[in-house]
Coordinates of C-alpha atoms in Angstrom, one line a residue:
Chain E
X1 CA -7.0 109.8 115.2
X2 CA -10.5 108.7 114.3
X3 CA -9.1 106.6 111.5
X4 CA -6.7 104.9 113.9
X5 CA -9.4 104.2 116.4
X6 CA -11.5 102.7 113.6
X7 CA -8.7 100.4 112.5
X8 CA -8.1 99.3 116.1
X9 CA -11.9 98.6 116.5
X10 CA -11.9 96.6 113.3
X11 CA -8.9 94.5 114.5
X12 CA -10.5 93.9 117.9
X13 CA -13.8 92.9 116.4
X14 CA -12.0 90.6 113.9
X15 CA -10.4 88.7 116.9
X16 CA -13.6 88.8 118.9
X17 CA -15.7 87.3 116.1
X18 CA -13.0 84.8 115.3
X19 CA -12.8 83.6 118.9
X20 CA -16.6 83.6 119.2
X21 CA -17.1 81.4 116.1
X22 CA -14.5 78.8 117.2
X23 CA -15.7 75.3 118.1
X24 CA -12.6 73.0 118.2
X25 CA -10.5 76.2 118.9
X26 CA -12.2 76.7 122.3
X27 CA -10.9 73.4 123.6
X28 CA -7.5 74.1 122.2
X29 CA -7.4 77.5 123.9
X30 CA -8.4 75.8 127.2
X31 CA -5.5 73.5 126.8
X32 CA -3.2 76.4 126.1
X33 CA -4.4 78.3 129.1
X34 CA -4.0 75.2 131.4
X35 CA -0.6 74.6 130.0
X36 CA 0.6 78.2 130.5
X37 CA -0.7 78.1 134.1
X38 CA 1.3 74.9 134.8
X39 CA 4.4 76.2 133.0
X40 CA 4.6 79.7 134.3
X41 CA 2.5 79.6 137.4
X42 CA 3.9 76.4 138.9
X43 CA 7.0 75.0 137.1
X44 CA 8.8 78.3 136.5
X45 CA 8.0 79.8 139.9
X46 CA 8.7 76.8 142.1
X47 CA 11.2 74.7 140.2
X48 CA 13.1 76.9 137.8
X49 CA 14.7 79.9 139.4
X50 CA 17.4 81.5 137.3
X51 CA 20.5 80.3 139.1
X52 CA 22.8 83.3 138.3
X53 CA 20.0 85.9 138.6
X54 CA 19.0 84.7 142.0
X55 CA 22.4 84.0 143.6
X56 CA 24.3 87.1 142.5
X57 CA 23.5 90.8 142.5
X58 CA 25.2 92.0 139.4
X59 CA 27.1 90.9 136.2
X60 CA 30.5 91.5 137.7
X61 CA 29.7 88.9 140.5
X62 CA 28.3 86.5 137.9
X63 CA 31.4 86.8 135.6
X64 CA 33.6 86.3 138.6
X65 CA 31.6 83.2 139.7
X66 CA 31.8 81.7 136.2
X67 CA 35.5 82.4 135.9
X68 CA 36.0 80.7 139.3
X69 CA 34.1 77.7 137.9
X70 CA 36.2 77.6 134.7
X71 CA 39.5 77.9 136.5
X72 CA 39.1 76.0 139.7
X73 CA 41.8 73.4 140.3
Chain T
X1 CA 28.2 71.1 146.9
X2 CA 30.0 69.7 143.9
X3 CA 28.7 69.1 140.3
X4 CA 28.5 65.3 140.3
X5 CA 28.1 62.9 137.4
X6 CA 24.6 62.1 138.7
X7 CA 23.6 65.8 138.5
X8 CA 25.1 66.1 135.0
X9 CA 23.3 63.0 133.8
X10 CA 19.9 64.1 135.2
X11 CA 20.3 67.6 133.7
X12 CA 21.1 66.0 130.4
X13 CA 18.3 63.6 130.6
X14 CA 15.8 66.3 131.4
X15 CA 17.0 68.5 128.5
X16 CA 16.9 65.5 126.2
X17 CA 13.3 64.6 127.3
X18 CA 12.2 68.2 126.7
X19 CA 13.9 68.4 123.3
X20 CA 12.6 65.1 122.2
X21 CA 9.0 65.8 123.2
X22 CA 9.2 69.3 121.7
X23 CA 10.4 67.8 118.5
X24 CA 7.3 65.6 118.3
X25 CA 5.3 68.8 117.6
X26 CA 7.5 71.1 115.7
X27 CA 8.3 69.2 112.5
X28 CA 4.7 68.6 111.7
X29 CA 4.0 72.3 112.0
X30 CA 7.0 73.2 109.8
X31 CA 5.8 70.9 107.0
X32 CA 2.0 71.1 107.4
X33 CA 2.0 74.9 107.0
X34 CA 3.5 74.5 103.5
X35 CA 1.2 71.6 102.5
X36 CA -1.8 73.7 103.6
X37 CA -0.4 76.7 101.7
X38 CA 0.0 74.6 98.6
X39 CA -3.6 73.3 98.9
X40 CA -5.0 76.8 99.4
X41 CA -3.0 78.0 96.4
X42 CA -4.8 75.4 94.3
X43 CA -8.1 76.5 95.7
X44 CA -7.4 80.2 94.9
X45 CA -6.2 79.3 91.4
X46 CA -9.1 76.9 90.5
X47 CA -11.9 78.3 92.7
X48 CA -12.8 74.7 93.4
X49 CA -14.6 74.6 96.8
X50 CA -13.4 71.0 97.4
X51 CA -9.9 72.3 97.7
X52 CA -11.1 74.9 100.2
X53 CA -12.6 72.2 102.3
X54 CA -9.5 70.1 102.0
X55 CA -7.4 73.1 103.1
X56 CA -9.6 73.8 106.0
X57 CA -9.5 70.3 107.3
X58 CA -5.7 70.1 107.3
X59 CA -5.6 73.6 108.8
X60 CA -7.7 72.3 111.7
X61 CA -5.2 69.5 112.2
X62 CA -2.4 72.1 112.1
X63 CA -4.2 74.1 114.7
X64 CA -4.4 71.1 117.1
X65 CA -0.7 70.4 116.7
X66 CA 0.3 74.1 117.0
X67 CA -1.8 74.6 120.2
X68 CA -0.6 71.5 121.9
X69 CA 3.0 72.0 121.0
X70 CA 3.0 75.7 121.7
X71 CA 5.5 76.8 124.4
X72 CA 6.9 73.3 125.0
X73 CA 10.2 74.9 123.8
X74 CA 10.0 77.6 126.5
X75 CA 10.8 74.9 129.1
X76 CA 14.2 74.5 127.5
X77 CA 14.8 78.2 128.2
X78 CA 13.8 77.6 131.9
X79 CA 16.4 74.8 131.9
X80 CA 19.1 77.0 130.4
X81 CA 18.7 79.4 133.3
X82 CA 18.5 76.8 136.1
X83 CA 20.4 73.7 135.1
X84 CA 22.7 75.1 132.5
X85 CA 23.5 78.6 134.0
X86 CA 27.3 78.3 133.3
X87 CA 26.6 77.5 129.7
X88 CA 24.0 80.2 129.4
X89 CA 26.3 82.8 130.7
X90 CA 29.2 81.7 128.5
X91 CA 27.1 81.6 125.3
X92 CA 24.8 84.5 126.2
X93 CA 25.9 87.1 123.7
X94 CA 26.0 84.6 120.8
X95 CA 22.6 83.2 121.5
X96 CA 21.1 86.5 122.4
X97 CA 20.9 87.9 118.9
X98 CA 19.4 84.9 117.0
X99 CA 17.0 84.1 119.8
X100 CA 15.8 87.7 120.1
X101 CA 15.2 87.8 116.3
X102 CA 13.4 84.5 116.5
X103 CA 11.2 85.8 119.3
X104 CA 10.3 89.0 117.4
X105 CA 9.7 87.2 114.1
X106 CA 7.7 84.5 115.7
X107 CA 5.5 87.0 117.5
X108 CA 4.9 89.4 114.6
X109 CA 4.7 87.0 111.7
X110 CA 3.2 83.8 113.1
X111 CA 0.9 85.4 115.7
X112 CA -0.5 88.0 113.3
X113 CA -1.0 85.9 110.3
X114 CA -2.1 82.8 112.2
X115 CA -5.1 84.8 113.3
X116 CA -5.9 85.9 109.7
X117 CA -5.4 82.3 108.6
X118 CA -7.9 80.8 111.1
X119 CA -10.3 83.7 111.5
X120 CA -10.0 85.3 108.1
X121 CA -12.0 83.0 105.9
X122 CA -14.8 85.2 104.3
X123 CA -13.5 88.2 106.1
X124 CA -10.5 89.1 104.0
X125 CA -10.0 88.6 100.3
X126 CA -9.0 85.1 99.0
X127 CA -5.6 86.5 98.0
X128 CA -5.0 88.2 101.4
X129 CA -5.9 84.9 103.1
X130 CA -3.6 83.0 100.9
X131 CA -0.8 85.4 101.6
X132 CA -1.3 85.0 105.3
X133 CA -1.1 81.2 105.0
X134 CA 2.2 81.4 103.1
X135 CA 3.5 83.9 105.6
X136 CA 2.6 81.6 108.5
X137 CA 4.6 78.8 106.7
X138 CA 7.6 81.1 106.0
X139 CA 7.4 82.6 109.5
X140 CA 7.4 79.1 111.2
X141 CA 10.4 78.0 109.2
X142 CA 12.2 81.3 109.9
X143 CA 11.7 80.7 113.6
X144 CA 13.4 77.3 113.1
X145 CA 16.3 79.1 111.3
X146 CA 17.3 81.2 114.3
X147 CA 17.1 78.3 116.7
X148 CA 19.2 76.1 114.4
X149 CA 21.8 78.9 113.9
X150 CA 22.2 78.9 117.7
X151 CA 22.4 75.0 117.7
X152 CA 24.9 75.1 114.8
X153 CA 27.1 77.5 116.7
X154 CA 27.3 75.0 119.6
X155 CA 28.4 72.3 117.2
X156 CA 30.9 74.6 115.4
X157 CA 31.6 77.8 117.3
X158 CA 32.6 80.6 114.8
X159 CA 32.4 84.4 114.6
X160 CA 33.1 85.0 118.3
X161 CA 35.7 86.0 120.8
X162 CA 35.9 84.7 124.4
X163 CA 36.2 87.7 126.8
X164 CA 38.3 86.5 129.8
X165 CA 37.0 89.4 131.9
X166 CA 33.3 88.7 131.5
X167 CA 33.7 85.0 130.9
X168 CA 31.4 85.3 127.9
X169 CA 31.7 84.7 124.2
X170 CA 31.1 87.9 122.3
X171 CA 30.0 88.0 118.7
X172 CA 32.6 89.4 116.4
X173 CA 31.0 88.6 113.1
X174 CA 27.2 88.3 112.9
X175 CA 27.4 87.0 109.3
X176 CA 29.9 84.3 110.2
X177 CA 27.5 83.1 112.8
X178 CA 24.5 83.2 110.4
X179 CA 26.4 81.5 107.5
X180 CA 28.1 79.0 109.7
X181 CA 28.2 75.9 107.3
X182 CA 27.2 73.7 110.2
X183 CA 24.1 75.9 110.9
X184 CA 23.1 76.2 107.3
X185 CA 23.2 72.5 106.6
X186 CA 21.5 71.7 109.9
X187 CA 18.7 74.2 109.1
X188 CA 18.1 72.8 105.6
X189 CA 18.3 69.2 106.7
X190 CA 16.0 69.8 109.7
X191 CA 13.3 71.7 108.0
X192 CA 13.2 69.4 105.0
X193 CA 12.8 66.5 107.4
X194 CA 9.8 68.3 108.8
X195 CA 8.4 68.6 105.3
X196 CA 8.8 64.8 104.8
X197 CA 7.2 64.0 108.1
X198 CA 4.2 66.2 107.3
X199 CA 3.9 64.6 103.9
X200 CA 3.9 61.1 105.5
X201 CA 1.3 62.3 108.0
X202 CA -1.1 63.7 105.5
X203 CA -0.6 60.7 103.2
X204 CA -1.1 58.2 106.0
X205 CA -4.3 59.8 107.3
X206 CA -5.6 60.1 103.7
X207 CA -4.8 56.4 103.2
X208 CA -6.9 55.6 106.3
X209 CA -9.9 57.4 104.6
X210 CA -9.4 55.3 101.5
X211 CA -9.2 52.1 103.6
X212 CA -12.5 53.1 105.2
X213 CA -13.9 54.0 101.7
X214 CA -15.0 57.5 102.8
X215 CA -14.1 61.0 101.7
X216 CA -12.4 59.5 98.7
X217 CA -12.0 62.6 96.6
X218 CA -10.6 64.5 99.6
X219 CA -8.2 61.7 100.4
X220 CA -6.9 61.3 96.8
X221 CA -6.3 65.0 96.4
X222 CA -4.5 65.1 99.7
X223 CA -2.4 62.1 98.6
X224 CA -1.4 63.8 95.4
X225 CA -0.3 67.0 97.1
X226 CA 1.5 65.2 100.0
X227 CA 3.2 62.5 98.0
X228 CA 4.5 65.1 95.4
X229 CA 5.7 67.4 98.2
X230 CA 7.1 64.5 100.0
X231 CA 9.0 63.1 97.0
X232 CA 10.5 66.5 96.1
X233 CA 11.5 67.3 99.8
X234 CA 12.8 63.7 100.3
X235 CA 15.2 64.3 97.4
X236 CA 16.2 67.6 98.9
X237 CA 16.6 65.9 102.3
X238 CA 19.0 63.5 100.7
X239 CA 21.2 66.3 99.4
X240 CA 21.1 68.3 102.7
X241 CA 22.0 65.1 104.5
X242 CA 25.0 64.8 102.3
X243 CA 25.9 68.4 103.0
X244 CA 25.4 67.8 106.7
X245 CA 27.7 64.8 106.8
X246 CA 30.3 66.8 104.9
X247 CA 30.1 69.5 107.5
X248 CA 30.3 67.0 110.4
X249 CA 33.4 65.4 108.8
X250 CA 35.2 68.8 108.7
X251 CA 34.2 70.0 112.1
X252 CA 33.2 67.0 114.3
X253 CA 35.2 64.0 113.0
X254 CA 34.7 62.1 116.3
X255 CA 30.9 62.3 115.7
X256 CA 31.3 60.9 112.2
X257 CA 33.5 58.1 113.4
X258 CA 30.9 57.2 116.1
X259 CA 28.0 57.4 113.6
X260 CA 29.8 54.8 111.4
X261 CA 31.4 52.7 114.2
X262 CA 34.8 53.5 112.6
X263 CA 37.4 52.7 115.2
X264 CA 40.5 52.6 112.9
X265 CA 40.7 55.2 110.2
X266 CA 41.2 54.2 106.6
X267 CA 41.5 55.5 103.1
X268 CA 38.6 54.7 100.9
X269 CA 36.5 54.1 104.0
X270 CA 33.1 52.5 103.4
X271 CA 29.7 53.2 104.8
X272 CA 28.0 50.5 106.7
X273 CA 24.7 49.9 104.9
X274 CA 23.6 47.6 107.8
X275 CA 25.5 46.0 110.6
X276 CA 25.4 44.6 114.2
X277 CA 27.9 46.2 116.5
X278 CA 29.9 44.0 118.9
X279 CA 28.9 45.2 122.3
X280 CA 32.1 43.8 123.9
X281 CA 34.3 46.0 121.7
X282 CA 36.5 48.3 123.7
X283 CA 38.7 51.2 122.3
X284 CA 42.2 50.0 121.6
X285 CA 41.5 46.2 121.7
X286 CA 41.7 43.9 118.7
X287 CA 38.2 42.5 118.8
X288 CA 35.9 42.9 115.8
X289 CA 33.8 46.0 115.7
X290 CA 30.8 44.2 114.0
X291 CA 29.3 40.8 114.3
X292 CA 28.3 41.3 110.7
X293 CA 28.1 44.2 108.3
X294 CA 27.2 45.1 104.8
X295 CA 29.5 47.8 103.6
X296 CA 29.5 50.2 100.6
X297 CA 33.1 50.7 99.7
X298 CA 34.6 54.2 99.6
X299 CA 31.2 55.8 100.3
X300 CA 32.2 57.3 103.7
X301 CA 35.3 58.9 102.2
X302 CA 33.1 60.4 99.5
X303 CA 30.4 61.5 101.9
X304 CA 32.8 63.1 104.4
X305 CA 35.4 64.6 102.0
X306 CA 33.9 64.4 98.5
X307 CA 36.8 62.2 97.5
X308 CA 36.6 58.4 97.1
X309 CA 40.2 58.0 98.3
X310 CA 40.2 60.3 101.3
X311 CA 41.4 59.2 104.7
X312 CA 38.6 59.1 107.3
X313 CA 40.0 59.2 110.8
X314 CA 38.7 56.6 113.2
X315 CA 38.0 56.9 116.9
X316 CA 41.4 55.4 117.8
X317 CA 43.3 57.7 115.4
X318 CA 41.8 60.6 117.2
X319 CA 42.2 59.1 120.7
X320 CA 45.9 58.1 120.3
X321 CA 46.8 60.4 117.4
X322 CA 48.0 59.5 114.0
X323 CA 51.1 61.5 113.0
X324 CA 51.2 60.1 109.5
X325 CA 47.8 61.6 108.8
X326 CA 48.2 64.7 110.8
X327 CA 45.7 63.7 113.5
X328 CA 46.4 65.1 116.9
X329 CA 45.7 62.9 119.9
X330 CA 43.1 63.7 122.6
X331 CA 45.9 63.5 125.2
X332 CA 47.8 66.3 123.4
X333 CA 44.6 68.3 123.1
X334 CA 44.0 67.8 126.8
X335 CA 47.5 69.2 127.5
X336 CA 46.7 72.2 125.3
X337 CA 43.4 72.7 127.1
X338 CA 45.0 72.5 130.5
X339 CA 47.5 75.2 129.5
X340 CA 44.5 77.4 128.4
X341 CA 42.7 76.8 131.7
X342 CA 45.9 77.5 133.7
X343 CA 46.6 80.7 131.7
X344 CA 43.0 81.9 132.3
X345 CA 43.5 81.3 136.0
X346 CA 46.8 83.3 135.9
X347 CA 45.1 86.1 134.0
X348 CA 42.3 86.3 136.5
X349 CA 44.7 86.3 139.5
X350 CA 47.0 88.9 137.9
X351 CA 44.0 91.1 137.2
X352 CA 42.9 90.8 140.8
X353 CA 46.2 92.1 142.1
X354 CA 46.5 94.7 139.3
X355 CA 49.6 93.1 137.7
X356 CA 48.9 94.2 134.1
X357 CA 52.1 92.8 132.7
X358 CA 51.5 89.3 134.0
X359 CA 47.9 89.6 132.9
X360 CA 49.0 90.4 129.4
X361 CA 51.4 87.5 129.2
X362 CA 48.7 85.1 130.6
X363 CA 46.2 86.4 128.1
X364 CA 48.5 85.8 125.2
X365 CA 49.2 82.2 126.3
X366 CA 45.4 81.7 126.9
X367 CA 44.5 82.9 123.4
X368 CA 47.0 80.7 121.7
X369 CA 45.5 77.6 123.4
X370 CA 41.9 78.6 123.8
X371 CA 40.6 76.5 120.8
X372 CA 41.3 73.3 122.9
X373 CA 40.2 74.7 126.2
X374 CA 37.4 72.2 126.7
X375 CA 39.8 69.3 126.6
X376 CA 41.5 70.7 129.7
X377 CA 38.4 69.7 131.7
X378 CA 38.4 66.1 130.6
X379 CA 39.6 63.5 133.2
X380 CA 40.8 61.0 130.6
X381 CA 41.0 60.9 126.8
X382 CA 38.2 58.3 126.5
X383 CA 35.8 61.0 127.9
X384 CA 36.0 62.6 124.4
X385 CA 34.3 59.6 122.8
X386 CA 30.5 59.8 122.4
X387 CA 28.2 56.7 122.9
X388 CA 29.1 54.8 119.8
X389 CA 26.2 52.3 119.8
X390 CA 23.6 55.0 120.2
X391 CA 25.1 57.2 117.6
X392 CA 25.6 54.3 115.1
X393 CA 22.1 52.8 115.4
X394 CA 20.3 56.2 115.5
X395 CA 22.1 57.3 112.4
X396 CA 21.4 54.1 110.5
X397 CA 17.8 53.9 111.6
X398 CA 17.4 57.5 110.4
X399 CA 19.0 56.9 107.0
X400 CA 17.2 53.6 106.5
X401 CA 13.8 55.2 107.2
X402 CA 14.7 58.1 105.0
X403 CA 15.3 55.8 102.1
X404 CA 12.0 53.9 102.8
X405 CA 10.1 57.2 102.7
X406 CA 11.6 58.2 99.4
X407 CA 10.6 54.8 97.9
X408 CA 7.1 55.1 99.4
X409 CA 6.5 58.5 98.0
X410 CA 7.6 57.3 94.5
X411 CA 5.4 54.2 94.7
X412 CA 2.4 56.1 95.9
X413 CA 2.7 58.7 93.2
X414 CA 3.0 55.9 90.6
X415 CA -0.2 54.2 91.7
X416 CA -1.9 57.6 92.1
X417 CA -1.1 58.5 88.5
X418 CA -2.6 55.2 87.4
X419 CA -5.7 56.1 89.6
X420 CA -5.6 52.7 91.3
X421 CA -4.3 53.7 94.6
X422 CA -7.6 53.0 96.3
X423 CA -7.4 49.3 95.4
X424 CA -3.9 48.7 96.7
X425 CA -4.8 48.0 100.3
X426 CA -1.3 46.8 101.2
X427 CA 0.1 50.1 100.1
X428 CA -2.6 52.0 102.0
X429 CA -1.7 50.1 105.2
X430 CA 2.0 50.8 104.6
X431 CA 1.2 54.5 104.3
X432 CA -0.7 54.4 107.6
X433 CA 2.0 52.4 109.3
X434 CA 4.7 54.8 108.1
X435 CA 3.3 57.8 110.1
X436 CA 5.0 56.7 113.4
X437 CA 8.2 55.8 111.5
X438 CA 8.3 59.4 110.4
X439 CA 8.5 60.4 114.0
X440 CA 11.1 57.7 114.8
X441 CA 13.3 59.2 112.0
X442 CA 12.9 62.7 113.4
X443 CA 13.9 61.6 116.9
X444 CA 16.8 59.4 115.9
X445 CA 18.1 62.4 113.8
X446 CA 18.2 64.5 116.9
X447 CA 19.9 61.7 118.8
X448 CA 22.6 61.5 116.2
X449 CA 23.1 65.3 116.3
X450 CA 23.2 65.6 120.1
X451 CA 24.5 62.3 121.4
X452 CA 27.2 62.3 118.6
X453 CA 28.6 65.6 119.8
X454 CA 29.1 64.5 123.4
X455 CA 30.9 65.3 125.7
X456 CA 30.6 68.9 124.3
X457 CA 28.0 71.5 125.2
X458 CA 30.1 73.8 122.9
X459 CA 32.3 71.8 120.6
X460 CA 35.9 71.6 121.9
X461 CA 35.4 74.5 124.3
X462 CA 33.0 73.5 127.0
X463 CA 32.1 70.0 128.1
X464 CA 28.6 69.3 129.5
X465 CA 30.1 68.8 133.0
X466 CA 31.4 72.4 133.1
X467 CA 28.2 73.7 131.6
X468 CA 26.0 72.4 134.4
X469 CA 24.7 74.5 137.3
X470 CA 25.5 73.5 140.8
X471 CA 21.9 72.7 141.8
X472 CA 20.5 69.9 143.8
X473 CA 20.1 66.7 141.7
X474 CA 16.9 65.8 143.5
X475 CA 15.3 69.0 142.2
X476 CA 16.3 68.1 138.6
X477 CA 15.0 64.5 139.1
X478 CA 11.6 65.9 140.4
X479 CA 11.2 68.2 137.4
X480 CA 12.3 65.5 135.0
X481 CA 9.3 63.4 136.1
X482 CA 7.0 66.5 136.2
X483 CA 7.9 67.1 132.6
X484 CA 7.5 63.5 131.7
X485 CA 3.9 63.6 133.1
X486 CA 3.1 67.0 131.5
X487 CA 4.4 66.1 128.1
X488 CA 2.9 62.7 128.1
X489 CA -0.5 64.2 129.0
X490 CA -0.1 66.8 126.1
X491 CA 0.8 64.0 123.7
X492 CA -2.2 61.9 124.7
X493 CA -4.4 65.1 124.4
X494 CA -3.0 65.8 121.0
X495 CA -3.6 62.2 119.7
X496 CA -7.1 62.1 121.2
X497 CA -8.2 65.4 119.8
X498 CA -6.6 64.7 116.4
X499 CA -8.2 61.2 116.2
X500 CA -11.6 62.7 117.0
X501 CA -11.2 65.4 114.3
X502 CA -10.0 62.8 111.8
X503 CA -13.0 60.6 112.5
X504 CA -15.3 63.6 112.0
X505 CA -13.5 64.2 108.7
X506 CA -13.5 67.0 106.2
X507 CA -17.2 66.8 105.8
X508 CA -17.8 67.6 109.4
X509 CA -17.5 70.8 111.4
X510 CA -14.1 72.4 112.1

């Protein structure tokens, strides 16, 4: 258990030191964070609902709807 | 609310915009990871600190490209769920496996080893660091493999069975999907085009340093690696292009005909080396296809069928049929497709009322006509023809530029071996000027692949009109412009940060 904790600590400190020593990387991470906020916080939430997930309760209804679409006259 | 042509066009435009922007970032990552890995291998082998600095500089450029391009592909997944829900449902089971593998591999391989690659200098052994760099390169390319397997399946659906109860395609043979000839050739051609682009990129920026007479050793070393890698991968690109064209000829003959502006099929069909299409040309009329053309005799027959005398069907052969050559008309396929749709409807209705006998008969009829089901949704035969001008010019621009890249790599290597590359300013400018052309070739390649296969979302089975969700077209228009703004901002940020880093150069801080 102690050994596992030691490995986890080493991994965490590897990432921590890596992030701390970044120069250009900090600006890139900022861009990534802003981008993720725009993508998931705004665009996904407000503009991209999952059509079938949101309009039907279960897969049977979804299958039926698609079959209706494929076979409508 | 009906699915209108306007909605379909905006949904397509939005997906095209996303894919084209996404593809500005991806190929550079695919190729640059390998170039960086080669440079680091030289460093580890020679112990020369200059190679370490060279590796670290290009790794910094790779980081910028990776960070800016990261997650631009996720938007396509949003679009699948919202704008292409019919399509997503129908392909769900086939796409599920490759995309899940891609997600897991990308996460575990790229994310883990990316951290070691960037943070691990002086923290892990040289060999471990090098291994991480190679694993990042391999991992990035394997991610592309799974995505392109999914794309290859759309172009040539194999290894599946359509379940008329769930309205989904279900995988019957995983290996048939993986080793789909269309997917294999697409993967090899696509990743090798990324290697060529990255080589042009490294070579062009190095040429800029030579023009500025700074960081000369770094620039020359970068040119040696990139031009060598570029020449080898260009030759590979040529062979995978040949394989790709062969695959298209077998599975998407209409696309091949559009790529070459071939209206009337012929034996010993030639390839148009260059030509100007007659924009007034209509299918079925007697007007000339080209205002002028330079043709390589029999080359298309050879490219498509590996036989100089082979018959290559033209657009009109496929549209009207050619009994002598065994080509079925689109109208016949439409009739077959309509039978499939009608049989599916009868199956659904019979199941609803519990008439198993009727359902069984309808299912039998459906399965014998299913392979042309998509044609049943077309309004007129001409709908099966893709945009000929866009396919033709995109294909010829891509091939022409690919040829130029091959020549450029060879010429650059020749002068590099003579150690006089620094004095050939015309060549250095040509190297700088070829960087944007590399991107043009990438994008035109995608246009050929995706415009050429229209009207199909899934070849022969599902046209784009049936694949589209019934959502408000204004919503799609708004998000189109939102993405245009977002992506353009990201592109400007990428170019700005990269230019700053390039101006700082390998001697500066990373």
